[in-house]
Short mmCIF file of C-alpha atoms and ligand atoms in Angstrom, two decimals:
data_model
loop_
_atom_site.label_atom_id
_atom_site.label_comp_id
_atom_site.label_asym_id
_atom_site.label_seq_id
_atom_site.Cartn_x
_atom_site.Cartn_y
_atom_site.Cartn_z
CA MET A 1 0.43 23.66 16.53
CA PRO A 2 -3.22 22.81 15.87
CA VAL A 3 -4.75 24.20 12.72
CA ASN A 4 -6.93 27.28 13.33
CA PHE A 5 -10.28 25.74 12.40
CA ALA A 6 -12.22 28.99 12.17
CA ALA A 7 -9.67 30.81 10.05
CA SER A 8 -9.20 27.91 7.59
CA PHE A 9 -12.93 27.37 7.37
CA ASP A 10 -13.58 31.01 6.46
CA ARG A 11 -10.83 31.08 3.87
CA ARG A 12 -11.98 27.90 2.15
CA ASN A 13 -15.59 29.01 2.28
CA LEU A 14 -14.67 32.24 0.55
CA LEU A 15 -12.77 30.33 -2.11
CA ARG A 16 -15.79 28.16 -2.74
CA GLY A 17 -18.09 31.14 -2.63
CA GLY A 18 -20.59 29.29 -0.42
CA GLY A 19 -21.87 29.40 3.13
CA ALA A 20 -21.44 25.66 3.68
CA LEU A 21 -18.67 23.23 2.87
CA GLY A 22 -18.87 21.92 -0.67
CA ILE A 23 -19.82 18.27 -1.09
CA ALA A 24 -16.43 17.73 -2.78
CA ALA A 25 -14.90 18.04 0.69
CA PHE A 26 -16.40 14.67 1.52
CA LEU A 27 -15.46 12.70 -1.57
CA PRO A 28 -12.61 10.24 -1.33
CA ARG A 29 -9.58 11.54 -3.24
CA THR A 30 -9.16 8.37 -5.31
CA ALA A 31 -10.69 4.94 -5.31
CA ALA A 32 -7.13 3.66 -5.09
CA ALA A 33 -6.80 5.22 -1.65
CA ALA A 34 -9.07 2.51 -0.31
CA SER A 35 -6.84 0.18 1.70
CA LEU A 36 -9.23 -2.53 2.76
CA LYS A 37 -11.82 -4.62 0.96
CA VAL A 38 -14.85 -3.52 2.94
CA PRO A 39 -17.67 -6.06 3.23
CA VAL A 40 -21.19 -4.90 2.52
CA VAL A 41 -23.65 -6.03 5.18
CA ASP A 42 -27.30 -6.87 4.40
CA ALA A 43 -28.56 -5.51 7.69
CA LEU A 44 -27.29 -3.62 10.73
CA THR A 45 -28.91 -2.93 14.10
CA LEU A 46 -27.25 -0.61 16.58
CA THR A 47 -28.31 -0.67 20.26
CA VAL A 48 -27.38 2.18 22.58
CA LEU A 49 -26.09 0.48 25.75
CA THR A 50 -24.68 3.51 27.51
CA ASP A 51 -25.30 7.20 26.96
CA SER A 52 -26.31 10.23 28.99
CA GLY A 53 -30.08 9.90 28.91
CA THR A 54 -32.98 7.56 29.39
CA PHE A 55 -36.51 8.52 28.45
CA GLY A 56 -38.93 6.10 30.01
CA PRO A 57 -41.95 4.52 28.32
CA PHE A 58 -43.42 7.44 26.40
CA LEU A 59 -41.45 7.71 23.15
CA SER A 60 -42.97 6.07 20.08
CA ASP A 61 -41.13 3.76 17.73
CA LEU A 62 -40.43 5.21 14.28
CA ASP A 63 -40.64 3.61 10.84
CA LEU A 64 -38.53 5.86 8.55
CA PRO A 65 -36.99 5.34 5.09
CA GLY A 66 -34.03 3.01 5.62
CA LEU A 67 -34.36 3.07 9.41
CA LYS A 68 -36.58 1.68 12.13
CA VAL A 69 -36.15 3.22 15.57
CA MET A 70 -37.29 1.05 18.47
CA ARG A 71 -37.44 2.45 21.96
CA ALA A 72 -36.78 0.42 25.08
CA GLY A 73 -38.80 2.42 27.64
CA ASN A 74 -37.55 1.62 31.15
CA GLY A 75 -36.07 -1.61 29.87
CA MET A 76 -38.92 -3.68 31.20
CA PRO A 77 -39.83 -6.74 29.01
CA GLN A 78 -43.16 -6.62 27.23
CA GLY A 79 -46.02 -8.41 28.98
CA ASN A 80 -44.95 -7.89 32.61
CA SER A 81 -47.99 -7.33 34.84
CA ARG A 82 -46.00 -5.30 37.38
CA MET A 83 -43.51 -2.51 36.78
CA SER A 84 -39.95 -3.67 37.34
CA ASP A 85 -37.92 -2.27 40.24
CA LYS A 86 -34.98 -1.98 37.88
CA THR A 87 -34.52 0.54 35.08
CA LEU A 88 -32.11 1.38 32.30
CA MET A 89 -29.44 3.82 33.52
CA GLY A 90 -27.67 6.72 31.88
CA GLU A 91 -24.21 8.08 32.65
CA PHE A 92 -21.40 10.14 31.12
CA GLY A 93 -20.01 7.48 28.81
CA LEU A 94 -20.66 5.70 25.53
CA SER A 95 -21.24 2.09 24.57
CA VAL A 96 -22.96 0.83 21.40
CA LEU A 97 -23.69 -2.76 20.32
CA ALA A 98 -23.71 -3.53 16.59
CA ASP A 99 -25.49 -6.57 15.16
CA SER A 100 -24.85 -7.17 11.47
CA LYS A 101 -25.68 -9.81 8.93
CA ILE A 102 -24.33 -11.01 5.58
CA GLY A 103 -26.56 -13.76 4.28
CA PRO A 104 -26.90 -16.25 7.14
CA ALA A 105 -23.75 -15.01 8.92
CA GLN A 106 -24.54 -12.85 11.92
CA ARG A 107 -21.93 -10.91 13.88
CA ARG A 108 -22.10 -8.88 17.07
CA VAL A 109 -19.52 -6.17 17.89
CA LEU A 110 -19.37 -4.11 21.07
CA VAL A 111 -18.02 -0.57 20.62
CA ASP A 112 -16.79 0.97 23.89
CA PHE A 113 -17.84 0.18 27.44
CA GLY A 114 -19.14 3.45 28.98
CA TYR A 115 -17.80 4.79 32.27
CA THR A 116 -18.86 2.19 34.83
CA ALA A 117 -19.21 -1.59 34.87
CA GLU A 118 -22.39 -1.26 36.96
CA VAL A 119 -24.28 0.70 34.31
CA LEU A 120 -23.11 -1.45 31.40
CA ALA A 121 -23.96 -4.73 33.21
CA ASN A 122 -27.34 -3.34 34.32
CA ASN A 123 -28.31 -2.14 30.84
CA MET A 124 -27.08 -5.29 29.08
CA ALA A 125 -29.06 -7.48 31.47
CA LEU A 126 -32.28 -5.45 31.09
CA LEU A 127 -31.93 -5.44 27.29
CA GLY A 128 -31.45 -9.20 27.30
CA ILE A 129 -27.95 -9.17 25.80
CA ASP A 130 -25.96 -12.35 26.38
CA PRO A 131 -22.27 -11.41 26.76
CA ALA A 132 -21.23 -14.77 25.29
CA SER A 133 -22.89 -13.75 22.00
CA ILE A 134 -20.37 -10.93 21.33
CA ASP A 135 -17.83 -11.76 18.62
CA ALA A 136 -15.42 -8.85 18.97
CA SER A 137 -15.04 -5.49 20.62
CA VAL A 138 -13.48 -2.12 19.77
CA LEU A 139 -12.23 0.53 22.12
CA SER A 140 -12.30 3.89 20.31
CA HIS A 141 -9.66 5.56 22.54
CA GLY A 142 -8.07 5.50 25.98
CA HIS A 143 -10.48 7.69 27.95
CA LEU A 144 -12.25 6.51 31.11
CA ASP A 145 -15.75 7.33 29.84
CA HIS A 146 -15.20 4.76 27.05
CA TYR A 147 -13.18 2.00 28.70
CA GLY A 148 -14.20 2.31 32.38
CA GLY A 149 -17.08 -0.19 32.10
CA PHE A 150 -15.16 -3.07 30.49
CA ALA A 151 -15.63 -5.37 33.46
CA GLY A 152 -19.40 -5.00 33.09
CA VAL A 153 -19.49 -7.49 30.20
CA PHE A 154 -18.06 -10.67 31.72
CA GLY A 155 -17.18 -9.47 35.22
CA GLY A 156 -13.74 -8.41 36.51
CA ASP A 157 -12.50 -11.99 36.91
CA ALA A 158 -14.00 -13.73 33.93
CA GLN A 159 -11.59 -16.70 33.53
CA ARG A 160 -12.89 -17.21 30.03
CA GLU A 161 -11.47 -19.88 27.80
CA ARG A 162 -12.13 -17.78 24.70
CA LEU A 163 -10.85 -14.25 25.10
CA LEU A 164 -12.83 -11.57 23.27
CA PRO A 165 -10.76 -9.68 20.66
CA LEU A 166 -10.46 -6.05 21.64
CA TYR A 167 -9.20 -3.72 18.90
CA VAL A 168 -7.47 -0.51 19.89
CA GLY A 169 -5.72 2.06 17.67
CA GLY A 170 -2.32 2.31 19.34
CA GLU A 171 -0.09 1.76 22.37
CA GLU A 172 -1.03 5.24 23.60
CA THR A 173 -4.48 3.85 24.48
CA PHE A 174 -2.76 2.66 27.67
CA CYS A 175 -0.85 5.82 28.66
CA GLU A 176 -1.93 7.64 31.80
CA ARG A 177 -3.96 10.76 31.13
CA VAL A 178 -4.71 13.98 32.95
CA ALA A 179 -8.12 15.56 32.39
CA MET A 180 -8.04 19.30 31.74
CA ILE A 181 -11.26 19.87 33.55
CA GLY A 182 -10.31 21.32 36.93
CA ASN A 183 -7.68 23.03 39.03
CA PRO A 184 -5.58 21.05 39.63
CA PRO A 185 -6.41 18.89 36.55
CA PRO A 186 -7.38 15.44 37.91
CA VAL A 187 -5.54 12.27 36.88
CA MET A 188 -7.83 10.14 34.70
CA GLY A 189 -5.79 7.02 35.31
CA THR A 190 -4.70 4.21 32.97
CA LEU A 191 -6.31 1.28 31.25
CA ASP A 192 -4.69 -1.74 32.88
CA ARG A 193 -3.72 -4.44 30.36
CA SER A 194 -3.64 -7.22 32.96
CA ALA A 195 -7.09 -6.22 34.25
CA LEU A 196 -8.37 -6.37 30.68
CA ARG A 197 -7.00 -9.89 30.22
CA LYS A 198 -8.47 -10.97 33.53
CA ALA A 199 -11.86 -9.56 32.44
CA GLY A 200 -11.78 -11.70 29.27
CA TYR A 201 -10.24 -9.54 26.53
CA GLU A 202 -7.34 -10.07 24.14
CA VAL A 203 -5.90 -6.74 23.06
CA ARG A 204 -5.12 -6.27 19.37
CA ILE A 205 -3.35 -3.04 18.49
CA ALA A 206 -4.39 -1.98 14.98
CA PRO A 207 -3.36 1.53 13.86
CA ASP A 208 -4.34 0.70 10.27
CA PRO A 209 -7.91 0.10 9.01
CA GLN A 210 -8.98 -3.29 10.31
CA LEU A 211 -11.80 -5.74 9.60
CA VAL A 212 -13.64 -6.60 12.80
CA ALA A 213 -15.58 -9.87 13.07
CA ASP A 214 -15.62 -10.08 9.25
CA GLN A 215 -18.32 -7.42 8.80
CA ALA A 216 -17.26 -4.14 10.48
CA PHE A 217 -14.19 -2.03 9.84
CA THR A 218 -12.21 0.45 11.85
CA THR A 219 -10.72 3.62 10.43
CA GLY A 220 -7.26 3.18 11.91
CA ILE A 221 -5.51 6.48 12.55
CA ILE A 222 -7.77 9.31 11.35
CA PRO A 223 -5.91 11.95 9.28
CA LEU A 224 -6.86 15.60 9.84
CA GLU A 225 -8.05 16.15 6.28
CA THR A 226 -10.99 18.52 6.72
CA GLU A 227 -11.20 21.89 8.45
CA GLU A 228 -11.59 20.19 11.82
CA ARG A 229 -8.69 20.19 14.24
CA ALA A 230 -7.88 17.60 16.86
CA ALA A 231 -9.49 18.75 20.12
CA ILE A 232 -8.80 16.60 23.15
CA PRO A 233 -9.39 17.69 26.74
CA THR A 234 -6.58 15.54 28.18
CA ARG A 235 -2.81 15.41 28.39
CA MET A 236 -0.90 12.15 28.06
CA ARG A 237 1.99 10.79 30.15
CA PRO A 238 4.27 8.67 27.90
CA GLY A 239 5.73 5.71 29.76
CA VAL A 240 3.12 5.66 32.54
CA GLY A 241 0.98 2.58 31.85
CA CYS A 242 2.28 2.33 28.26
CA ASP A 243 5.57 1.40 26.55
CA GLN A 244 6.93 4.68 25.36
CA THR A 245 9.29 3.02 22.87
CA SER A 246 6.14 2.04 20.93
CA LEU A 247 4.92 5.65 20.74
CA ARG A 248 5.63 8.12 17.96
CA GLU A 249 9.22 9.32 18.31
CA ASP A 250 8.42 12.91 19.29
CA LYS A 251 6.27 11.71 22.18
CA ARG A 252 9.00 9.58 23.82
CA GLY A 253 11.13 10.72 26.74
CA GLN A 254 8.69 13.42 27.84
CA SER A 255 6.84 13.38 31.14
CA GLU A 256 3.65 14.83 29.67
CA VAL A 257 2.52 15.80 26.17
CA ALA A 258 -0.61 17.33 24.64
CA ASP A 259 -3.02 14.60 23.58
CA ASP A 260 -3.54 14.53 19.82
CA GLY A 261 -5.91 11.56 19.65
CA GLU A 262 -3.61 9.77 17.19
CA HIS A 263 -4.82 6.36 18.42
CA GLU A 264 -8.53 7.16 18.17
CA LEU A 265 -10.70 4.94 15.96
CA ALA A 266 -14.17 5.11 14.48
CA THR A 267 -16.01 1.86 13.78
CA CYS A 268 -17.89 1.64 10.51
CA TYR A 269 -20.18 -0.48 8.34
CA ALA A 270 -21.18 -0.41 4.69
CA VAL A 271 -24.89 -1.30 4.49
CA ASN A 272 -26.30 -2.67 1.23
CA GLY A 273 -28.40 -0.11 -0.59
CA LEU A 274 -28.08 2.51 2.19
CA GLY A 275 -24.45 3.58 2.49
CA LEU A 276 -21.95 4.05 5.26
CA VAL A 277 -22.74 3.95 8.98
CA VAL A 278 -20.00 5.62 11.02
CA ILE A 279 -19.88 5.15 14.81
CA ALA A 280 -17.74 8.11 15.78
CA SER A 281 -17.53 7.42 19.54
CA CYS A 282 -15.94 10.68 20.75
CA SER A 283 -14.63 12.39 17.56
CA HIS A 284 -11.54 13.99 19.14
CA ARG A 285 -9.96 13.87 15.69
CA GLY A 286 -13.16 15.37 14.27
CA VAL A 287 -16.41 13.75 13.21
CA LEU A 288 -15.95 15.03 9.63
CA ASN A 289 -12.42 13.62 9.51
CA SER A 290 -13.83 10.29 10.80
CA VAL A 291 -16.50 10.14 8.08
CA ARG A 292 -14.02 11.15 5.43
CA ARG A 293 -11.67 8.35 6.54
CA ALA A 294 -14.49 5.82 6.27
CA GLN A 295 -15.25 7.08 2.74
CA VAL A 296 -11.64 6.76 1.65
CA ILE A 297 -11.23 3.28 3.08
CA SER A 298 -14.50 1.97 1.65
CA GLY A 299 -14.54 3.89 -1.63
CA MET A 300 -18.16 4.71 -0.84
CA THR A 301 -19.42 8.29 -0.70
CA LYS A 302 -23.03 7.89 0.46
CA VAL A 303 -23.41 8.26 4.20
CA HIS A 304 -26.52 6.73 5.74
CA MET A 305 -25.87 7.45 9.41
CA VAL A 306 -23.32 9.17 11.60
CA ILE A 307 -23.71 8.24 15.28
CA GLY A 308 -21.66 8.98 18.35
CA GLY A 309 -20.20 11.75 20.43
CA PHE A 310 -19.04 14.55 18.11
CA HIS A 311 -17.23 16.47 20.87
CA LEU A 312 -18.48 19.91 19.87
CA VAL A 313 -17.92 21.17 23.38
CA ARG A 314 -14.74 22.65 24.83
CA PRO A 315 -11.98 22.79 23.72
CA ARG A 316 -14.05 23.22 20.56
CA THR A 317 -16.10 26.40 20.33
CA ALA A 318 -19.75 27.18 19.63
CA GLU A 319 -18.62 28.56 16.25
CA GLU A 320 -17.03 25.22 15.41
CA ALA A 321 -20.25 23.44 16.37
CA GLN A 322 -22.19 25.72 13.99
CA GLN A 323 -19.65 25.09 11.23
CA THR A 324 -19.99 21.36 11.71
CA VAL A 325 -23.77 21.69 11.18
CA ASP A 326 -22.99 23.46 7.88
CA ALA A 327 -20.68 20.63 6.93
CA PHE A 328 -23.34 18.01 7.77
CA ALA A 329 -25.77 19.92 5.55
CA ALA A 330 -23.31 19.52 2.69
CA MET A 331 -22.55 15.87 3.50
CA ASN A 332 -26.28 15.18 3.62
CA PRO A 333 -26.29 11.89 5.57
CA ASP A 334 -29.71 10.31 5.90
CA TYR A 335 -29.54 10.34 9.69
CA ILE A 336 -27.47 11.87 12.47
CA VAL A 337 -27.54 10.43 16.00
CA PRO A 338 -25.81 12.87 18.35
CA MET A 339 -24.73 11.15 21.58
CA HIS A 340 -22.60 11.72 24.64
CA CYS A 341 -20.19 14.67 24.19
CA THR A 342 -21.82 16.21 21.09
CA GLY A 343 -23.08 19.29 22.94
CA GLU A 344 -26.24 21.40 22.91
CA VAL A 345 -25.18 23.96 20.27
CA PHE A 346 -24.85 21.33 17.54
CA ILE A 347 -28.04 19.50 18.60
CA GLU A 348 -30.18 22.62 18.78
CA GLU A 349 -28.92 23.98 15.44
CA ALA A 350 -29.15 20.61 13.65
CA LEU A 351 -32.68 20.12 14.94
CA ARG A 352 -33.56 23.57 13.62
CA ARG A 353 -31.90 23.02 10.22
CA PHE A 354 -32.82 19.39 9.43
CA PRO A 355 -35.08 17.97 12.15
CA GLY A 356 -36.00 14.88 10.05
CA LYS A 357 -32.43 13.69 10.09
CA ILE A 358 -31.85 13.86 13.84
CA ILE A 359 -32.55 10.81 15.97
CA ARG A 360 -32.19 11.21 19.74
CA PRO A 361 -30.49 8.10 21.08
CA TYR A 362 -31.55 7.43 24.70
CA VAL A 363 -30.34 4.28 26.38
CA GLY A 364 -31.82 1.06 24.98
CA THR A 365 -32.82 2.59 21.63
CA ARG A 366 -32.37 0.19 18.70
CA LEU A 367 -31.64 1.51 15.20
CA GLN A 368 -32.45 -1.09 12.61
CA MET A 369 -31.17 -0.65 9.04
CA GLY A 370 -31.51 -2.87 5.98
FE1 FE2 B 1 -16.01 10.51 25.48
#
């Protein structure tokens, strides 16, 4: 049974005697709980490759404390004398490129692939991103709007000599899913391992926190340690597309089970002098749980940026979205970048409460830190 988020939130709030979650809720329990030596990067730039919206050429760049925001307009290179007949494209999906640096060592990590290969390939080409420059990739979870575009990087038949490492959080990434979004609920499909290999990826299943390309780290399985519940709008079919003997015991031998997002990962960085940057992707285990996990692993409490889809839409409620805004007020990250499935309730309320912290992503936006 999922925890009743609203009930537990109210009870704990009463105990604390406050309207918002106490900051103690976000502190790692012990430094000893950290299970990975997390590298501290000197600089990090995130580029939004796929998200819902584009904005065109009218948004200004921003120079903020600890963050430069650079807009990409239509994606047309500077200095062109004619407008391009191509433009950046938005879709229901998420993909973020992370460029980090420690001293002279630069690393490039691709987090998720969006929904379609066409959009990812189009946006990468317009933004001038050479696929061969990517060192590693992470797939946050086995949903089509995050893996569907994987062939957009090297093509569907890449025949690469060097396969790109692709970190996933568990075997259940590959199980067939049914989306609870219609009547009858449509089959979402499966992520095909042989198609991944053909498209140039080498799958690495990593349910524990994992260093990625020496400079990033994944959360591994995200425990439900805050008031947030797991909220996933899919059901999973053990044994269809995945090896059910590799799944948790209670999920084996069943034709269909509720999805609990056990395999879902966040991808994170520790940035020198600024704090943690957490790329939450879709937050089906909860964006607060994801941040907390990054804090425990790294032993760092300061959060510089939380970016991604926070999934504060159904099956979560508007009340839960409001409560998450309260929790962000207590966490006090420097910046929040709500993408993809975050939902309007959170965005509107967060803009009202702390407008200076909210950065709207838009496809092609680059967020430069350090
Ligand atoms: Fe998603």
